Amino acid sequence: MSGKILIVDDLATNRIVLKVKLCSAHYEVVQAASAKEGLRLAAVERPDLILANAQLPDATAADFVKSLRRSDETRATPIMILQMTHCSAERRLALSAGADDVLSKPVPEALLLARLRNLLRQHHGEQELSLQIGSTQALGFAEAPPGFDAPGRIGIIARTRAGAFGLQTLLARYSPHVTSVIDADRALSFSDAPQQADVYLLQITGAEAEEGLRLLADLKAAPRSRARPIIALVEADAAALGVTLLDMGADDVITGPPDARELILRLSAQLRRKRRGERLRRALRDGLNAAMLDPLTGAHNRRFALPFLQQLIETSQLSGESFAVMLADLDFFKQVNDRHGHAAGDRVLCEVTHHLRAHLREGDMLARIGGEEFLIVTPATSRRRAQRTADRLCAMIAQTPIPLASGLAPLHVTISIGVTMATPAPTRPAASVGQLLEEADRALYAAKAQGRNMVTFCARSAA
C-alpha cells in the first residue's frame, strides 16, 4: 500500500469514485460521511492524508480543518480540500485554517494523484525525522498558528523581467516577506550566495517549458537550494506540466494568474514547513552530538571514542602510519571533591578538558571515558612526537591554576599519563582496541606508582 487516505464526503457517489481512483493507485481508503465521523475516524485510523469535500453537512471546510488541527492525532496530517465549484474566499479560509491544498473540480486524475504523492512525500519526510528525535510535540515542533510567521526571503525566478517585477509588486502589496528578483540564468549561482531565498517562486510558460523543468531539476539538486521549497507558477499554456513538476520535486503548483492572497497563504505554509524541517534536522544533529559528547565537559565520550579508535586502527594498517594512545588521569581528584565540593570538582574537569583540547592538534581525539580519566588519541604520530605531546600536556596542567568561585584561591592539579604506540607492520596483525587500552592503562598505572604528575610509556607497545 502507498498509504492510508481518509475520504470525508456526504455523497456516496463521490466517495465511491474517489475510492476507485485511490485503490487503483494502491492506497488504503477509509470513508466518512460527515465532519463528525471524519474526526472520529481520523483519531482511530490515523490516516496518512485526509481528502475532504469543501461542503459537508455539519461543518464548513475551514471549521473541519481547524478541528483536525486542534487534535494531537491529526495536527500534522496533510489535508486536501475538494471544491465543487471554484470559490476564492472559501479557498483562502481553508488554507488559513491549515489545509495543505485546495482543488476545484473537475480535477484530472493524474493531477490529483500527483498532488497526493507530493503531500505524502513531504509528510513522510517529516515523519522520518520526527521518529529519529522522538515526539515532535515534546520537542516543541507543533505547527505555529497562522499569522505569527516571521517574514521570509522569497526569490522570484522568471524569464521576463516584466513578469518577475509584476509578481514582486503583487507580493509587496499583501505580504510582509522580503522579495528579490533572480535572473533565470543566474539562479543557481544565486543559490550559492550567503543570503539565498527561503522559498522560490518559479514562473514557467509553455514557450519556456523545457528550460523551466531543467531549472527546477537543477535547483532541487544544488546543495544550497535543494532543501528550499519551490512553488511553480504555471501559466495557462503550460498547465499540462503540473503533474511533471510535482513529481520532479516542486512543492506546490499554481496554474493561471495567481490570487495574491492565496499565493501569500501558500508561500507562508511552505515557509513554515521549511522552518519546521530545519528545526527537526537541527534537533537531530543536536541529539547525535549529545550521544557522542560528555554532557559536563563537552569532550567526546566512550561511545564515540572506541569506534574512532577502531577506525584509526584499520586506516593505519593501510597507510602504515603509527599513532599514540594515551590515558590521562587527574591525580588525587577525590581530594578535590572532598575538600572543595563536587561543584569545584566539575569546574576542574571542565577546565582540564579545555586546556587539554587547546594543546592538541585538530585531528587528535580527546574523550572523557571515566570520572576523571581521559583518552587521547593522536593519529600519524611517532614515538618521539608522542613523548613531547604527553610531556607538554602534563607540564601545562601542572602549571595552570584553575580558578574557582569568587573569593577562593585557585586550585593546582596534576595529571598522570600512560602512553602506548601502535605501529602497523604487514607481518603482524593489527592491535585491537582492547589491547591498546590495556597497554595504555598499564603505563598509566606505572606513572601513578612512580609518583604521579609524569608520563610513562608502555614497556611493550602493541603491534
Short mmCIF file of C-alpha atoms in Angstrom, two decimals:
data_model
loop_
_atom_site.label_atom_id
_atom_site.label_comp_id
_atom_site.label_asym_id
_atom_site.label_seq_id
_atom_site.Cartn_x
_atom_site.Cartn_y
_atom_site.Cartn_z
CA MET A 1 0.00 0.00 0.00
CA SER A 2 1.08 3.58 -0.75
CA GLY A 3 -0.62 4.91 2.38
CA LYS A 4 -3.97 5.28 4.10
CA ILE A 5 -6.33 8.05 2.96
CA LEU A 6 -9.49 9.15 4.76
CA ILE A 7 -12.21 10.40 2.38
CA VAL A 8 -14.77 12.71 4.01
CA ASP A 9 -17.79 13.41 1.78
CA ASP A 10 -21.53 13.23 2.41
CA LEU A 11 -22.26 11.99 -1.13
CA ALA A 12 -21.75 8.25 -1.50
CA THR A 13 -21.17 8.55 -5.26
CA ASN A 14 -18.27 10.97 -4.68
CA ARG A 15 -16.72 8.61 -2.14
CA ILE A 16 -17.07 5.64 -4.48
CA VAL A 17 -15.47 7.45 -7.42
CA LEU A 18 -12.54 8.62 -5.27
CA LYS A 19 -12.12 5.21 -3.69
CA VAL A 20 -11.86 3.52 -7.12
CA LYS A 21 -9.17 6.00 -8.21
CA LEU A 22 -7.21 5.71 -4.99
CA CYS A 23 -7.42 1.94 -4.70
CA SER A 24 -6.16 1.59 -8.26
CA ALA A 25 -3.15 3.64 -7.15
CA HIS A 26 -2.65 1.20 -4.22
CA TYR A 27 -3.91 3.42 -1.42
CA GLU A 28 -5.89 2.06 1.50
CA VAL A 29 -9.14 4.00 1.80
CA VAL A 30 -11.28 4.85 4.84
CA GLN A 31 -14.60 6.68 4.35
CA ALA A 32 -16.67 9.11 6.40
CA ALA A 33 -19.96 10.83 5.50
CA SER A 34 -19.72 13.83 7.84
CA ALA A 35 -17.22 16.04 9.63
CA LYS A 36 -18.11 14.44 12.98
CA GLU A 37 -17.49 10.93 11.62
CA GLY A 38 -14.36 12.14 9.89
CA LEU A 39 -12.90 13.48 13.14
CA ARG A 40 -13.67 10.19 14.91
CA LEU A 41 -12.14 8.03 12.18
CA ALA A 42 -9.11 10.30 11.87
CA ALA A 43 -8.34 9.77 15.56
CA VAL A 44 -8.86 6.00 15.34
CA GLU A 45 -7.41 5.16 11.91
CA ARG A 46 -4.53 7.66 11.89
CA PRO A 47 -4.63 8.21 8.10
CA ASP A 48 -1.61 9.45 6.17
CA LEU A 49 -3.78 12.05 4.41
CA ILE A 50 -7.33 13.41 4.68
CA LEU A 51 -9.25 14.22 1.49
CA ALA A 52 -12.45 16.15 2.28
CA ASN A 53 -15.28 17.78 0.36
CA ALA A 54 -15.49 21.52 0.97
CA GLN A 55 -19.25 21.28 1.55
CA LEU A 56 -20.01 18.96 4.46
CA PRO A 57 -23.48 18.75 6.04
CA ASP A 58 -22.27 19.59 9.55
CA ALA A 59 -19.25 21.89 9.06
CA THR A 60 -17.57 24.25 6.64
CA ALA A 61 -14.20 23.23 5.23
CA ALA A 62 -12.43 25.80 7.39
CA ASP A 63 -14.13 24.64 10.60
CA PHE A 64 -13.41 20.99 9.80
CA VAL A 65 -9.74 21.76 9.18
CA LYS A 66 -9.49 23.77 12.40
CA SER A 67 -10.93 20.85 14.36
CA LEU A 68 -8.41 18.49 12.82
CA ARG A 69 -5.53 20.85 13.60
CA ARG A 70 -6.60 21.10 17.24
CA SER A 71 -6.27 17.33 17.68
CA ASP A 72 -2.91 15.82 18.63
CA GLU A 73 -3.56 12.86 16.31
CA THR A 74 -4.13 14.97 13.18
CA ARG A 75 -2.22 18.20 13.85
CA ALA A 76 0.41 17.29 11.23
CA THR A 77 -1.70 15.13 8.90
CA PRO A 78 -1.89 16.52 5.33
CA ILE A 79 -5.37 17.80 4.45
CA MET A 80 -6.66 18.32 0.91
CA ILE A 81 -9.99 20.02 0.26
CA LEU A 82 -12.03 19.45 -2.93
CA GLN A 83 -14.41 22.23 -4.04
CA MET A 84 -17.44 21.52 -6.19
CA THR A 85 -17.00 24.97 -7.79
CA HIS A 86 -14.17 27.45 -7.57
CA CYS A 87 -14.65 29.93 -4.71
CA SER A 88 -11.66 32.12 -3.85
CA ALA A 89 -12.97 33.15 -0.42
CA GLU A 90 -13.62 29.54 0.58
CA ARG A 91 -10.17 28.50 -0.64
CA ARG A 92 -8.46 31.20 1.41
CA LEU A 93 -10.45 30.33 4.53
CA ALA A 94 -9.50 26.66 4.23
CA LEU A 95 -5.81 27.45 3.65
CA SER A 96 -5.82 29.93 6.55
CA ALA A 97 -7.28 27.22 8.79
CA GLY A 98 -4.39 24.89 7.93
CA ALA A 99 -5.39 22.96 4.83
CA ASP A 100 -2.39 21.92 2.74
CA ASP A 101 -4.14 22.15 -0.62
CA VAL A 102 -7.48 23.15 -2.11
CA LEU A 103 -8.52 21.93 -5.56
CA SER A 104 -11.58 22.78 -7.61
CA LYS A 105 -13.43 20.07 -9.51
CA PRO A 106 -13.11 18.65 -12.03
CA VAL A 107 -9.57 17.57 -11.16
CA PRO A 108 -7.77 15.37 -13.70
CA GLU A 109 -6.97 12.03 -12.08
CA ALA A 110 -3.26 12.29 -12.90
CA LEU A 111 -3.04 15.72 -11.26
CA LEU A 112 -4.98 14.60 -8.19
CA LEU A 113 -2.66 11.63 -7.68
CA ALA A 114 0.41 13.81 -8.23
CA ARG A 115 -0.83 16.26 -5.59
CA LEU A 116 -1.41 13.38 -3.20
CA ARG A 117 2.06 11.96 -3.82
CA ASN A 118 3.58 15.38 -3.26
CA LEU A 119 1.84 15.95 0.08
CA LEU A 120 2.60 12.43 1.28
CA ARG A 121 6.26 12.74 0.29
CA GLN A 122 6.59 15.91 2.35
CA HIS A 123 4.68 14.41 5.29
CA HIS A 124 6.61 11.14 5.36
CA GLY A 125 9.91 13.03 5.18
CA GLU A 126 8.98 14.98 8.31
CA GLN A 127 7.71 11.83 9.99
CA GLU A 128 11.02 10.07 9.46
CA LEU A 129 12.91 12.97 11.05
CA SER A 130 10.43 13.12 13.93
CA LEU A 131 10.79 9.41 14.64
CA GLN A 132 14.55 9.78 14.89
CA ILE A 133 14.35 12.52 17.52
CA GLY A 134 11.17 11.44 19.36
CA SER A 135 7.86 13.19 19.80
CA THR A 136 7.70 16.43 17.86
CA GLN A 137 5.28 17.92 20.36
CA ALA A 138 7.55 17.17 23.28
CA LEU A 139 10.33 18.99 21.47
CA GLY A 140 8.15 21.98 20.53
CA PHE A 141 7.54 21.28 16.86
CA ALA A 142 3.79 21.77 16.74
CA GLU A 143 2.56 23.83 13.83
CA ALA A 144 2.74 27.55 14.58
CA PRO A 145 -0.64 29.31 14.39
CA PRO A 146 -1.12 31.11 11.05
CA GLY A 147 -0.43 34.82 11.28
CA PHE A 148 2.57 34.57 13.57
CA ASP A 149 5.21 33.79 10.93
CA ALA A 150 8.35 35.87 10.77
CA PRO A 151 8.95 37.34 7.30
CA GLY A 152 10.92 35.16 4.92
CA ARG A 153 13.04 35.70 1.82
CA ILE A 154 11.21 34.93 -1.41
CA GLY A 155 13.21 34.50 -4.61
CA ILE A 156 11.27 35.16 -7.84
CA ILE A 157 12.63 33.47 -10.95
CA ALA A 158 11.09 34.33 -14.30
CA ARG A 159 12.24 34.55 -17.91
CA THR A 160 10.81 38.04 -18.41
CA ARG A 161 11.64 40.95 -16.13
CA ALA A 162 8.11 42.27 -16.55
CA GLY A 163 6.65 39.02 -15.21
CA ALA A 164 9.11 38.91 -12.30
CA PHE A 165 8.58 42.50 -11.23
CA GLY A 166 4.81 42.10 -11.62
CA LEU A 167 4.93 39.25 -9.10
CA GLN A 168 7.18 41.29 -6.82
CA THR A 169 4.71 44.20 -6.87
CA LEU A 170 1.82 41.80 -6.21
CA LEU A 171 3.56 40.28 -3.19
CA ALA A 172 4.67 43.63 -1.80
CA ARG A 173 1.05 44.75 -1.68
CA TYR A 174 -0.13 41.91 0.56
CA SER A 175 2.92 40.24 2.07
CA PRO A 176 5.49 41.04 4.79
CA HIS A 177 8.02 38.77 3.09
CA VAL A 178 11.16 40.20 1.52
CA THR A 179 11.24 39.51 -2.21
CA SER A 180 14.09 39.57 -4.71
CA VAL A 181 14.06 39.02 -8.46
CA ILE A 182 16.56 36.41 -9.62
CA ASP A 183 17.65 36.23 -13.22
CA ALA A 184 16.90 32.73 -14.51
CA ASP A 185 20.39 32.35 -15.96
CA ARG A 186 21.93 33.21 -12.55
CA ALA A 187 19.51 31.29 -10.36
CA LEU A 188 21.95 28.51 -9.48
CA SER A 189 24.83 30.86 -8.72
CA PHE A 190 22.41 32.88 -6.58
CA SER A 191 21.60 29.72 -4.63
CA ASP A 192 25.25 29.67 -3.53
CA ALA A 193 25.06 33.22 -2.16
CA PRO A 194 25.07 33.75 1.61
CA GLN A 195 21.51 35.14 1.63
CA GLN A 196 19.73 32.69 -0.64
CA ALA A 197 15.93 32.57 -0.71
CA ASP A 198 13.86 30.65 1.83
CA VAL A 199 11.25 29.85 -0.84
CA TYR A 200 11.50 30.10 -4.61
CA LEU A 201 8.71 31.21 -6.94
CA LEU A 202 9.46 29.73 -10.36
CA GLN A 203 7.38 31.14 -13.20
CA ILE A 204 7.01 28.79 -16.19
CA THR A 205 5.38 29.44 -19.57
CA GLY A 206 4.63 27.00 -22.34
CA ALA A 207 7.26 28.60 -24.58
CA GLU A 208 9.96 28.09 -21.92
CA ALA A 209 8.67 24.78 -20.55
CA GLU A 210 11.84 22.78 -21.16
CA GLU A 211 14.06 25.40 -19.56
CA GLY A 212 11.69 25.68 -16.59
CA LEU A 213 11.82 21.94 -16.00
CA ARG A 214 15.61 21.94 -16.23
CA LEU A 215 15.89 24.83 -13.78
CA LEU A 216 13.60 23.08 -11.30
CA ALA A 217 15.72 19.93 -11.52
CA ASP A 218 18.93 21.94 -11.06
CA LEU A 219 17.58 23.83 -8.04
CA LYS A 220 16.49 20.59 -6.42
CA ALA A 221 19.95 19.12 -6.98
CA ALA A 222 22.10 22.10 -5.93
CA PRO A 223 23.42 21.74 -2.32
CA ARG A 224 22.35 25.22 -1.15
CA SER A 225 18.86 25.21 -2.72
CA ARG A 226 17.67 21.61 -2.67
CA ALA A 227 16.10 21.96 0.81
CA ARG A 228 14.27 25.18 -0.17
CA PRO A 229 10.60 24.83 -1.17
CA ILE A 230 9.77 25.72 -4.75
CA ILE A 231 6.33 26.92 -5.86
CA ALA A 232 5.88 26.66 -9.62
CA LEU A 233 3.66 29.36 -11.13
CA VAL A 234 2.46 27.82 -14.36
CA GLU A 235 0.80 29.95 -16.99
CA ALA A 236 -2.33 28.57 -18.64
CA ASP A 237 -0.45 27.50 -21.79
CA ALA A 238 1.74 25.21 -19.64
CA ALA A 239 -0.98 23.71 -17.42
CA ALA A 240 -0.20 20.20 -18.67
CA LEU A 241 3.18 20.42 -16.89
CA GLY A 242 1.57 20.31 -13.44
CA VAL A 243 1.96 16.56 -12.90
CA THR A 244 5.56 16.54 -14.15
CA LEU A 245 6.53 19.50 -11.97
CA LEU A 246 5.08 17.91 -8.84
CA ASP A 247 6.78 14.59 -9.50
CA MET A 248 10.09 16.35 -10.18
CA GLY A 249 10.03 17.92 -6.74
CA ALA A 250 8.04 21.16 -6.95
CA ASP A 251 6.44 21.66 -3.54
CA ASP A 252 3.35 23.36 -4.94
CA VAL A 253 1.99 24.24 -8.37
CA ILE A 254 -0.36 27.15 -9.13
CA THR A 255 -1.89 27.29 -12.59
CA GLY A 256 -3.05 30.52 -14.22
CA PRO A 257 -2.93 34.05 -12.78
CA PRO A 258 -2.40 33.67 -9.02
CA ASP A 259 -4.81 35.08 -6.49
CA ALA A 260 -2.48 37.33 -4.48
CA ARG A 261 -3.85 36.50 -1.02
CA GLU A 262 -3.99 32.76 -1.77
CA LEU A 263 -0.42 32.90 -3.04
CA ILE A 264 0.67 34.54 0.23
CA LEU A 265 -1.05 31.79 2.22
CA ARG A 266 0.68 29.10 0.18
CA LEU A 267 4.04 30.86 0.48
CA SER A 268 3.65 31.16 4.23
CA ALA A 269 2.72 27.48 4.53
CA GLN A 270 5.85 26.46 2.61
CA LEU A 271 7.95 28.81 4.73
CA ARG A 272 6.57 27.25 7.93
CA ARG A 273 7.27 23.76 6.59
CA LYS A 274 10.82 24.74 5.66
CA ARG A 275 11.48 26.20 9.12
CA ARG A 276 9.89 23.18 10.80
CA GLY A 277 12.16 20.88 8.80
CA GLU A 278 15.19 22.94 9.81
CA ARG A 279 14.22 22.65 13.47
CA LEU A 280 13.80 18.90 13.12
CA ARG A 281 17.18 18.50 11.41
CA ARG A 282 18.84 20.76 13.98
CA ALA A 283 17.32 18.73 16.81
CA LEU A 284 18.53 15.53 15.16
CA ARG A 285 22.06 16.91 14.87
CA ASP A 286 21.94 18.06 18.49
CA GLY A 287 20.75 14.61 19.54
CA LEU A 288 23.55 12.91 17.64
CA ASN A 289 26.08 15.27 19.18
CA ALA A 290 24.65 14.64 22.64
CA ALA A 291 25.02 10.91 22.11
CA MET A 292 28.73 11.37 21.35
CA LEU A 293 29.67 14.11 23.83
CA ASP A 294 30.18 14.13 27.57
CA PRO A 295 27.47 16.49 28.89
CA LEU A 296 29.70 18.01 31.59
CA THR A 297 32.94 18.74 29.75
CA GLY A 298 31.93 18.72 26.09
CA ALA A 299 34.68 16.20 25.32
CA HIS A 300 33.81 13.09 23.31
CA ASN A 301 32.53 10.15 25.30
CA ARG A 302 33.31 6.45 25.24
CA ARG A 303 30.56 5.77 22.69
CA PHE A 304 32.41 7.96 20.19
CA ALA A 305 35.97 7.22 21.26
CA LEU A 306 36.04 3.43 20.87
CA PRO A 307 34.69 3.36 17.28
CA PHE A 308 37.09 6.23 16.45
CA LEU A 309 39.99 4.16 17.72
CA GLN A 310 38.82 1.08 15.82
CA GLN A 311 38.60 3.04 12.58
CA LEU A 312 42.05 4.51 13.14
CA ILE A 313 43.47 1.02 13.63
CA GLU A 314 42.04 -0.02 10.27
CA THR A 315 43.14 3.07 8.34
CA SER A 316 46.62 3.00 9.90
CA GLN A 317 47.00 -0.61 8.87
CA LEU A 318 46.53 0.54 5.27
CA SER A 319 48.62 3.72 5.50
CA GLY A 320 51.39 2.27 7.65
CA GLU A 321 51.38 5.35 9.93
CA SER A 322 51.86 4.86 13.66
CA PHE A 323 49.69 6.56 16.25
CA ALA A 324 49.66 7.08 20.00
CA VAL A 325 47.02 6.14 22.55
CA MET A 326 47.17 7.95 25.90
CA LEU A 327 45.22 7.55 29.12
CA ALA A 328 45.37 10.66 31.33
CA ASP A 329 44.08 10.64 34.89
CA LEU A 330 43.81 13.52 37.36
CA ASP A 331 45.93 12.93 40.46
CA PHE A 332 44.20 12.92 43.87
CA PHE A 333 40.94 14.07 42.31
CA LYS A 334 38.91 12.63 45.18
CA GLN A 335 40.58 15.13 47.49
CA VAL A 336 39.30 17.98 45.32
CA ASN A 337 35.71 16.79 45.76
CA ASP A 338 36.17 16.09 49.47
CA ARG A 339 37.79 19.42 50.30
CA HIS A 340 36.08 21.81 47.91
CA GLY A 341 32.83 20.10 46.92
CA HIS A 342 31.56 18.49 43.74
CA ALA A 343 30.89 21.83 42.05
CA ALA A 344 34.61 22.58 42.32
CA GLY A 345 35.37 19.09 41.03
CA ASP A 346 33.16 19.69 38.00
CA ARG A 347 34.90 23.01 37.37
CA VAL A 348 38.29 21.27 37.48
CA LEU A 349 37.15 18.64 34.97
CA CYS A 350 35.84 21.29 32.59
CA GLU A 351 38.97 23.44 32.85
CA VAL A 352 41.29 20.46 32.37
CA THR A 353 39.28 19.41 29.31
CA HIS A 354 39.56 22.92 27.90
CA HIS A 355 43.33 23.07 28.40
CA LEU A 356 43.93 19.58 27.01
CA ARG A 357 41.90 20.33 23.90
CA ALA A 358 43.71 23.63 23.36
CA HIS A 359 47.08 21.87 23.30
CA LEU A 360 46.16 19.07 20.89
CA ARG A 361 46.17 19.12 17.11
CA GLU A 362 42.98 19.49 15.09
CA GLY A 363 42.87 15.80 14.13
CA ASP A 364 43.60 14.48 17.62
CA MET A 365 40.77 12.96 19.65
CA LEU A 366 40.02 13.77 23.31
CA ALA A 367 37.38 11.82 25.24
CA ARG A 368 36.31 11.60 28.84
CA ILE A 369 35.87 7.87 29.46
CA GLY A 370 35.60 7.80 33.25
CA GLY A 371 35.13 10.06 36.25
CA GLU A 372 38.50 11.81 35.96
CA GLU A 373 40.04 9.73 33.19
CA PHE A 374 40.62 10.95 29.64
CA LEU A 375 41.52 9.09 26.46
CA ILE A 376 43.72 10.93 23.97
CA VAL A 377 44.44 9.52 20.51
CA THR A 378 46.93 11.26 18.21
CA PRO A 379 46.95 9.90 14.64
CA ALA A 380 50.09 9.96 12.44
CA THR A 381 52.42 10.32 15.44
CA SER A 382 55.92 8.98 16.06
CA ARG A 383 57.04 7.83 19.50
CA ARG A 384 59.21 10.93 19.85
CA ARG A 385 56.36 13.26 18.99
CA ALA A 386 54.00 11.40 21.32
CA GLN A 387 56.53 11.85 24.13
CA ARG A 388 56.72 15.59 23.50
CA THR A 389 52.94 15.88 23.35
CA ALA A 390 52.36 13.96 26.58
CA ASP A 391 55.12 15.85 28.42
CA ARG A 392 53.68 19.17 27.25
CA LEU A 393 50.18 18.24 28.43
CA CYS A 394 51.43 17.03 31.78
CA ALA A 395 53.51 20.18 32.40
CA MET A 396 50.77 22.51 31.15
CA ILE A 397 48.15 21.14 33.56
CA ALA A 398 50.58 21.34 36.50
CA GLN A 399 51.47 24.96 35.69
CA THR A 400 47.95 26.24 35.05
CA PRO A 401 45.93 27.31 38.11
CA ILE A 402 42.22 26.59 37.94
CA PRO A 403 40.01 29.46 39.16
CA LEU A 404 37.14 28.61 41.47
CA ALA A 405 34.27 30.70 42.78
CA SER A 406 34.89 34.33 43.68
CA GLY A 407 36.96 34.71 46.85
CA LEU A 408 38.50 31.23 46.70
CA ALA A 409 42.13 30.62 45.85
CA PRO A 410 42.79 28.89 42.50
CA LEU A 411 43.46 25.16 42.58
CA HIS A 412 46.59 23.48 41.26
CA VAL A 413 46.11 19.94 39.96
CA THR A 414 48.28 17.46 38.11
CA ILE A 415 47.71 14.56 35.74
CA SER A 416 49.47 11.29 35.08
CA ILE A 417 49.62 9.97 31.53
CA GLY A 418 50.18 6.45 30.24
CA VAL A 419 51.12 6.08 26.57
CA THR A 420 51.26 3.19 24.13
CA MET A 421 52.23 3.28 20.47
CA ALA A 422 50.54 1.41 17.65
CA THR A 423 52.97 0.83 14.82
CA PRO A 424 51.40 -1.16 11.97
CA ALA A 425 53.52 -3.74 10.18
CA PRO A 426 52.48 -6.01 7.30
CA THR A 427 53.99 -9.05 9.06
CA ARG A 428 51.97 -8.56 12.29
CA PRO A 429 48.24 -8.50 12.94
CA ALA A 430 46.73 -5.17 13.85
CA ALA A 431 46.32 -4.33 17.52
CA SER A 432 42.80 -4.44 18.93
CA VAL A 433 41.08 -1.60 20.75
CA GLY A 434 41.12 -3.60 23.96
CA GLN A 435 44.83 -4.36 23.63
CA LEU A 436 45.76 -0.71 23.13
CA LEU A 437 43.64 0.45 26.06
CA GLU A 438 45.08 -2.24 28.29
CA GLU A 439 48.65 -1.22 27.41
CA ALA A 440 47.92 2.49 27.98
CA ASP A 441 46.29 1.60 31.28
CA ARG A 442 49.36 -0.37 32.41
CA ALA A 443 51.52 2.61 31.54
CA LEU A 444 49.19 4.92 33.48
CA TYR A 445 49.37 2.62 36.50
CA ALA A 446 53.16 2.78 36.32
CA ALA A 447 53.06 6.60 36.26
CA LYS A 448 50.84 6.61 39.35
CA ALA A 449 53.12 4.12 41.12
CA GLN A 450 56.23 6.18 40.36
CA GLY A 451 54.93 9.34 41.97
CA ARG A 452 52.23 10.82 39.65
CA ASN A 453 52.46 14.02 37.59
CA MET A 454 54.50 12.22 34.97
CA VAL A 455 54.39 10.40 31.64
CA THR A 456 55.15 6.69 31.28
CA PHE A 457 55.23 4.60 28.13
CA CYS A 458 54.06 1.02 28.00
CA ALA A 459 57.08 -1.28 28.27
CA ARG A 460 55.87 -3.30 25.27
CA SER A 461 53.75 -1.37 22.78
CA ALA A 462 51.13 -3.02 20.62
CA ALA A 463 51.90 -4.02 17.07
#
